[in-house]
mmCIF file of C-alpha atoms in Angstrom:
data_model
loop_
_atom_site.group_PDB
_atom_site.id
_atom_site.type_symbol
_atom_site.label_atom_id
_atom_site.label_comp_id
_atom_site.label_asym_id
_atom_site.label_seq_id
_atom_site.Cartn_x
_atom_site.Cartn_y
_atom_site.Cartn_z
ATOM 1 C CA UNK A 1 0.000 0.000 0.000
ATOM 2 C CA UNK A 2 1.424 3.436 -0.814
ATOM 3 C CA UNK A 3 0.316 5.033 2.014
ATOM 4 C CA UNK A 4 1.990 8.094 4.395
ATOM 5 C CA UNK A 5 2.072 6.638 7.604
ATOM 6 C CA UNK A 6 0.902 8.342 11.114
ATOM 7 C CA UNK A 7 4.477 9.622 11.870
ATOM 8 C CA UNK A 8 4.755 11.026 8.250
ATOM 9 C CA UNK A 9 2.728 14.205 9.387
ATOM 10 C CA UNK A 10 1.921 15.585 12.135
ATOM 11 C CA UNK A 11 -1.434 17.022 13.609
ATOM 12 C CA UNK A 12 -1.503 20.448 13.364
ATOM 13 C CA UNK A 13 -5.059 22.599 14.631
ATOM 14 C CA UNK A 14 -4.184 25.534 13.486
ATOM 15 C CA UNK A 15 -1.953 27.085 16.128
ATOM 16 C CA UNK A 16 -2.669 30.183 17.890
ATOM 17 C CA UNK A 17 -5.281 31.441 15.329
ATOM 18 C CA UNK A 18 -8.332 31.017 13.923
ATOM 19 C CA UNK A 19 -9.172 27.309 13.379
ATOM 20 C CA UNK A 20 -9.414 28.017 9.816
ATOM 21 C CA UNK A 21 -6.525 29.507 9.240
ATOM 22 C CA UNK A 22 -4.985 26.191 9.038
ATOM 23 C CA UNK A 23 -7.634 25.356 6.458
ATOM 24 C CA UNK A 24 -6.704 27.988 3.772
ATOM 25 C CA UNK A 25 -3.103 27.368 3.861
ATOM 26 C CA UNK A 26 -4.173 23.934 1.730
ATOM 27 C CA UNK A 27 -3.854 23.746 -2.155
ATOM 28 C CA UNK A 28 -6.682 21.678 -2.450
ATOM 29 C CA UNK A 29 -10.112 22.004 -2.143
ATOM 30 C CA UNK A 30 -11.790 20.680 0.748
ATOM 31 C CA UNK A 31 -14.826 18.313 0.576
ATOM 32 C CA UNK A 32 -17.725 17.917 3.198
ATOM 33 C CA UNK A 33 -21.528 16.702 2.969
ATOM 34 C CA UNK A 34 -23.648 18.555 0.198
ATOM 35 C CA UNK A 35 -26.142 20.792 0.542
ATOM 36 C CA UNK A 36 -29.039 18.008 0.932
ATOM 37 C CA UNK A 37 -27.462 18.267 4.771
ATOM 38 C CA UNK A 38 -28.783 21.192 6.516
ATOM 39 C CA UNK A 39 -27.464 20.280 9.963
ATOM 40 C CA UNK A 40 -24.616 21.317 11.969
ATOM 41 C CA UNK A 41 -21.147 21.920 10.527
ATOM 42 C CA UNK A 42 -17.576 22.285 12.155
ATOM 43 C CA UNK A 43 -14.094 22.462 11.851
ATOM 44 C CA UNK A 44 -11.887 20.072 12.999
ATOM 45 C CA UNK A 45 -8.204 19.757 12.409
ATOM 46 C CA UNK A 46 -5.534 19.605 9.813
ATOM 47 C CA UNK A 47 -2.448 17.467 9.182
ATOM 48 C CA UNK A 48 0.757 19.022 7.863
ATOM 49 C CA UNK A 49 4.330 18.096 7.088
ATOM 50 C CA UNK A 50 7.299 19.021 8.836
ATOM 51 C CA UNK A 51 7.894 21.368 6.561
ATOM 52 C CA UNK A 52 4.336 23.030 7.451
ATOM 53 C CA UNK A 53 2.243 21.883 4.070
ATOM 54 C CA UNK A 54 -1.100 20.877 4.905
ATOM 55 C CA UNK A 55 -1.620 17.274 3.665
ATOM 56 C CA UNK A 56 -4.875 16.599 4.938
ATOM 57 C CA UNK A 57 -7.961 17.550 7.247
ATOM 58 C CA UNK A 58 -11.422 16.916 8.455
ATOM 59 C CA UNK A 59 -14.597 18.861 9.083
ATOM 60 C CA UNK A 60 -17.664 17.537 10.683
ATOM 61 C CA UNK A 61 -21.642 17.564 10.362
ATOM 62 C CA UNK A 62 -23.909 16.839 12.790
ATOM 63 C CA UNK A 63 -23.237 16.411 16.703
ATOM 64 C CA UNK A 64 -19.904 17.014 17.435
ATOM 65 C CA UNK A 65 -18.748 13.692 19.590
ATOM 66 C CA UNK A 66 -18.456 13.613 22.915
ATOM 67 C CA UNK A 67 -16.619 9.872 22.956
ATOM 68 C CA UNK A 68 -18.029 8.627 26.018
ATOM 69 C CA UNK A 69 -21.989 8.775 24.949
ATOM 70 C CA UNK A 70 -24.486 5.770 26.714
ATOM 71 C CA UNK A 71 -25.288 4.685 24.068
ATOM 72 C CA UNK A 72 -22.585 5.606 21.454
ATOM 73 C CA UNK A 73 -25.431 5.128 19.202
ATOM 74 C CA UNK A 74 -27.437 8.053 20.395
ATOM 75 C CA UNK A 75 -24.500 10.159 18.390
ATOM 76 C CA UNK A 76 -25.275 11.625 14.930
ATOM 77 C CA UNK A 77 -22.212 13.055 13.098
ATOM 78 C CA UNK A 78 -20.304 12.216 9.773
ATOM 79 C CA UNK A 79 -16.939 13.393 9.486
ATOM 80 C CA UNK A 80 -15.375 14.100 6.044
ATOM 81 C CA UNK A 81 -11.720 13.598 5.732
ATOM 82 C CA UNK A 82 -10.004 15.162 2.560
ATOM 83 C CA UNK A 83 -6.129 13.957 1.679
ATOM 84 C CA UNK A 84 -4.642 15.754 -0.982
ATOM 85 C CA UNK A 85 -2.892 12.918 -3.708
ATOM 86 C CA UNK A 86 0.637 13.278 -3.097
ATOM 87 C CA UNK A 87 3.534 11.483 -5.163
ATOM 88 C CA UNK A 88 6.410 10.082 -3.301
ATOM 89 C CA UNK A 89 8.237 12.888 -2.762
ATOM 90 C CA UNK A 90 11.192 13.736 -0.213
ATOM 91 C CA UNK A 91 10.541 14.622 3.418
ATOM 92 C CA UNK A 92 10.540 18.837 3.566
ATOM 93 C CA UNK A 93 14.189 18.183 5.920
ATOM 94 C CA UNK A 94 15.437 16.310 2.927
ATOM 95 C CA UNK A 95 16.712 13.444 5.571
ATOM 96 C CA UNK A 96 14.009 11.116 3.744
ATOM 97 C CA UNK A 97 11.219 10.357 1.337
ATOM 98 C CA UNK A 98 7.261 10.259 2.097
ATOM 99 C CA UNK A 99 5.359 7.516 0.773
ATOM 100 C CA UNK A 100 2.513 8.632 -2.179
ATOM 101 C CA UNK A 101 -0.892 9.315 -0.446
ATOM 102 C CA UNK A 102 -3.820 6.896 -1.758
ATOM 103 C CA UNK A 103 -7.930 5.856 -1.447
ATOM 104 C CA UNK A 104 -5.810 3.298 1.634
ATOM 105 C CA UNK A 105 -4.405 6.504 3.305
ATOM 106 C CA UNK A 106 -8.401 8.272 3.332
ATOM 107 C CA UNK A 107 -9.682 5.092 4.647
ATOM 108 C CA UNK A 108 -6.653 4.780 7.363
ATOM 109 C CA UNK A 109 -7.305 8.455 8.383
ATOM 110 C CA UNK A 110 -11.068 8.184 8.647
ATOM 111 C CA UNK A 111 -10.971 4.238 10.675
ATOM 112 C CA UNK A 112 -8.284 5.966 13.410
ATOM 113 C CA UNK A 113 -10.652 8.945 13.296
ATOM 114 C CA UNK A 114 -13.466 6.659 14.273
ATOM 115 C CA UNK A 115 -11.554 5.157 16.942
ATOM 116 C CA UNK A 116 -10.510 8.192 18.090
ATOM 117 C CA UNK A 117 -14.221 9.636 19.018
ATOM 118 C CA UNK A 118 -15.464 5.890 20.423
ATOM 119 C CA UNK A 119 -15.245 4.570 23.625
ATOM 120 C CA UNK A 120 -16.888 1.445 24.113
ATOM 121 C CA UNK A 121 -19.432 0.803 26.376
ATOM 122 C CA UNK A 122 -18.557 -0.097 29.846
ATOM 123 C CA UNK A 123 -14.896 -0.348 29.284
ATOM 124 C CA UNK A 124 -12.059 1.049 32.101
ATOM 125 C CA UNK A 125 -10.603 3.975 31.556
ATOM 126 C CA UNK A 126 -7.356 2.531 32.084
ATOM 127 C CA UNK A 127 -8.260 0.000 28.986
ATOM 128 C CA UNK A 128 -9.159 2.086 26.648
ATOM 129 C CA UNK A 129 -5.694 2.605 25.321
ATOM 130 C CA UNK A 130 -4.272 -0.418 24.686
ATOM 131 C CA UNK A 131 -7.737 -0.811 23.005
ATOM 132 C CA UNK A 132 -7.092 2.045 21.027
ATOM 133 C CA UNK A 133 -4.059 0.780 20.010
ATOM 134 C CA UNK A 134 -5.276 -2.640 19.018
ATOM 135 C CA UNK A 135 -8.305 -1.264 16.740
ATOM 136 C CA UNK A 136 -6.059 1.194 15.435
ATOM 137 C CA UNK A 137 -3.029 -1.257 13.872
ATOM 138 C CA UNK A 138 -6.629 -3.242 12.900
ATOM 139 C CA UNK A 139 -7.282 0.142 10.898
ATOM 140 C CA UNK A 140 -4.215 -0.025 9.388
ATOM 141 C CA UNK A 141 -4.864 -3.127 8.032
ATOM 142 C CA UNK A 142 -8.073 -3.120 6.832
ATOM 143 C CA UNK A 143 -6.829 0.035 5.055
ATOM 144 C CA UNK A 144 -4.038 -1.788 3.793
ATOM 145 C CA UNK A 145 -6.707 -4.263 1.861
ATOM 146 C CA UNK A 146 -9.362 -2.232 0.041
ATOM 147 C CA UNK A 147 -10.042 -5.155 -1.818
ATOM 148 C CA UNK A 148 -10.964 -7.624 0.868
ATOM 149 C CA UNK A 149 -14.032 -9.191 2.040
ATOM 150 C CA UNK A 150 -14.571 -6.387 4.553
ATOM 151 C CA UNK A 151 -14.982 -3.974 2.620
ATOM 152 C CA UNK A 152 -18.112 -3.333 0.088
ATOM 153 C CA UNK A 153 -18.874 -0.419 -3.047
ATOM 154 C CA UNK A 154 -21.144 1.955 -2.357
ATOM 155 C CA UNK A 155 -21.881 4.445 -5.075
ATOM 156 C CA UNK A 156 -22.340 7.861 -4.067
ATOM 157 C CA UNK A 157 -22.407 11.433 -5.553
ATOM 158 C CA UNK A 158 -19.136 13.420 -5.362
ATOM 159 C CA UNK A 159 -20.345 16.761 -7.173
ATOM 160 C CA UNK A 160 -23.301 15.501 -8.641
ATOM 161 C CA UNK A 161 -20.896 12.925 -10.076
ATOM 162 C CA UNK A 162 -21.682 8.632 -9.016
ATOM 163 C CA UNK A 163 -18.051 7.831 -7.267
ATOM 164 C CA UNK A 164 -17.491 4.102 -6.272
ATOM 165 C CA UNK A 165 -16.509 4.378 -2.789
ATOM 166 C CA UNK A 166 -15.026 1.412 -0.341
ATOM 167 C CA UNK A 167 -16.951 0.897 2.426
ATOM 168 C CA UNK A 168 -17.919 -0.843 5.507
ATOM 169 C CA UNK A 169 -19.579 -1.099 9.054
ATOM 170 C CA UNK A 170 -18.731 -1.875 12.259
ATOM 171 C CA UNK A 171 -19.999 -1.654 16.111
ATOM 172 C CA UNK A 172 -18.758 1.409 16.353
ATOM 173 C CA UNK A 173 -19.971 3.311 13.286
ATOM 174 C CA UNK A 174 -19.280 3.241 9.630
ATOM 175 C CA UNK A 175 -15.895 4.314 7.592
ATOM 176 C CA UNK A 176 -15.613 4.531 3.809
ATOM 177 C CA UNK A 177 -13.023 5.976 1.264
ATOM 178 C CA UNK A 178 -12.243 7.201 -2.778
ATOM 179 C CA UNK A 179 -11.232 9.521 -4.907
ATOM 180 C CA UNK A 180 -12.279 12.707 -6.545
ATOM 181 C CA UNK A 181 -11.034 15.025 -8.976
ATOM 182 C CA UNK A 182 -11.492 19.007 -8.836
ATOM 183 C CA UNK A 183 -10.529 20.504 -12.307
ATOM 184 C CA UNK A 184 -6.425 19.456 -12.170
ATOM 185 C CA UNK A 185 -6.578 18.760 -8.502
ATOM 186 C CA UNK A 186 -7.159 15.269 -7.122
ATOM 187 C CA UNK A 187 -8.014 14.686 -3.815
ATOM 188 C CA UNK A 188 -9.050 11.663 -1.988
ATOM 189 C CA UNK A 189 -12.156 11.569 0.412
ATOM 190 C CA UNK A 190 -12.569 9.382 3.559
ATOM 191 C CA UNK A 191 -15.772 9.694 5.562
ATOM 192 C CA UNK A 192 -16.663 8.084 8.900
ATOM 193 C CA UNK A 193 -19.769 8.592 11.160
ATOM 194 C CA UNK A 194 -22.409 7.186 13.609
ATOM 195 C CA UNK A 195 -25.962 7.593 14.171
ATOM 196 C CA UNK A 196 -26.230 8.919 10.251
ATOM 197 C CA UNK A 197 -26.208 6.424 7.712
ATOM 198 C CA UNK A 198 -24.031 6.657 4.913
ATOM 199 C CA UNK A 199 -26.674 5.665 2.130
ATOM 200 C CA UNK A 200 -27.964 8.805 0.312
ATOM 201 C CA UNK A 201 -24.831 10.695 1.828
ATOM 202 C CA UNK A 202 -23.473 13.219 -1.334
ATOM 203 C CA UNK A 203 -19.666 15.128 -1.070
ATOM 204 C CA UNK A 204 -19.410 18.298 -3.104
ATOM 205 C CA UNK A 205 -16.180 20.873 -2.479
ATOM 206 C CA UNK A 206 -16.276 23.697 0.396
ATOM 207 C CA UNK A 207 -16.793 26.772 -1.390
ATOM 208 C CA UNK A 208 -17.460 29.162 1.967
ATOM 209 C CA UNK A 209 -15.303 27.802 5.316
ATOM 210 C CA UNK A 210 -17.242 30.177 7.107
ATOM 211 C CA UNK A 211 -20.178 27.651 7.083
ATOM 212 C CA UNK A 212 -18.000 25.905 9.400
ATOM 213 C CA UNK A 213 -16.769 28.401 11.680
ATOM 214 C CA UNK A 214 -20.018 28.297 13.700
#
């Protein structure tokens, strides 16, 4: 899988400013639900490179998570993760080289993401991270093999256009991941979420961050 790996960027909200300041340092265009969803919306965080270029980000609809929720299932948020398609290229220090970003690399981002907002019922709090840790190299994986019986297509509309997406479910909520094009600028789009289903979802580009400023 070409794939940049967790320590290949770093998370990055956007320091001392404005949470979307972070956001329009990108060169690509961001993605998050269409305008059928008239809920909610709300930044999250980007990912950058040592050298500072933002690689990737997230911005959510719906409830923002709370992680410990009784039931998780009473949560209703999608997240929509956007990865910019990268090359393999060197590291900004020159010391090394990054691995080319993929469709694996939105669904790797957008499983950990998952993880990252669960916490399953009735566990210890002093549990929860080697849990983490377990799912998450399980993320990895299942990333790793788009192709595999876990995953299924699900077609849906990235502007207006029918994208074959991989996708599948688990206890803890749903994650799915694929590719768009914006004029000359690819991007790949990974999506997770609970309580919403992911049937009838549609992904069209951010034209206005301020809808997610709130």
């Amino acid at each position: 899988m070409e794939t940049t790996s967790p320590s290949a960027t770093h998370e990055a909200a956007a320091g001392a400013g404005r949470k979307v300041d972070g956001y329009l340092l990108a060169a690509f265009p961001w993605y998050g639900l269409d305008e059928a969803f008239t809920g909610p919306r709300w930044l999250m965080q980007v990912g950058a490179a040592a050298d500072g270029t933002v690689e990737h980000g997230a911005t959510g609809h719906g409830e923002e998570p709370t992680i410990k929720v009784e039931p998780p299932q009473d949560e209703r948020f999608a997240v929509v993760v956007t990865v910019a398609s990268r090359p393999v290229r060197r590291s900004g220090d020159g010391t090394g080289v990054l691995e080319a970003t993929s469709v694996s690399t939105a669904a790797w981002l957008a499983g950990s993401g998952l993880l990252a907002q669960t916490w399953p019922t009735q566990m210890d709090r002093t549990l929860r991270q080697d849990w983490l840790d377990q799912q998450t190299m399980l993320a990895w994986e299942l990333a790793d093999d788009l192709g595999g019986g876990s995953w299924s297509e699900l077609m849906l509309p990235v502007d207006g256009v029918p994208t074959s997406f991989a996708y599948r479910e688990s206890e803890y909520g749903w994650v799915l991941a694929g590719s768009a094009s914006e004029g000359s600028e690819d991007v790949h789009i990974g999506a997770y979420g609970r309580g919403m289903s992911a049937y009838g979802l549609g992904f069209s580009v951010i034209k206005d961050l301020s809808a997610y400023e709130g």
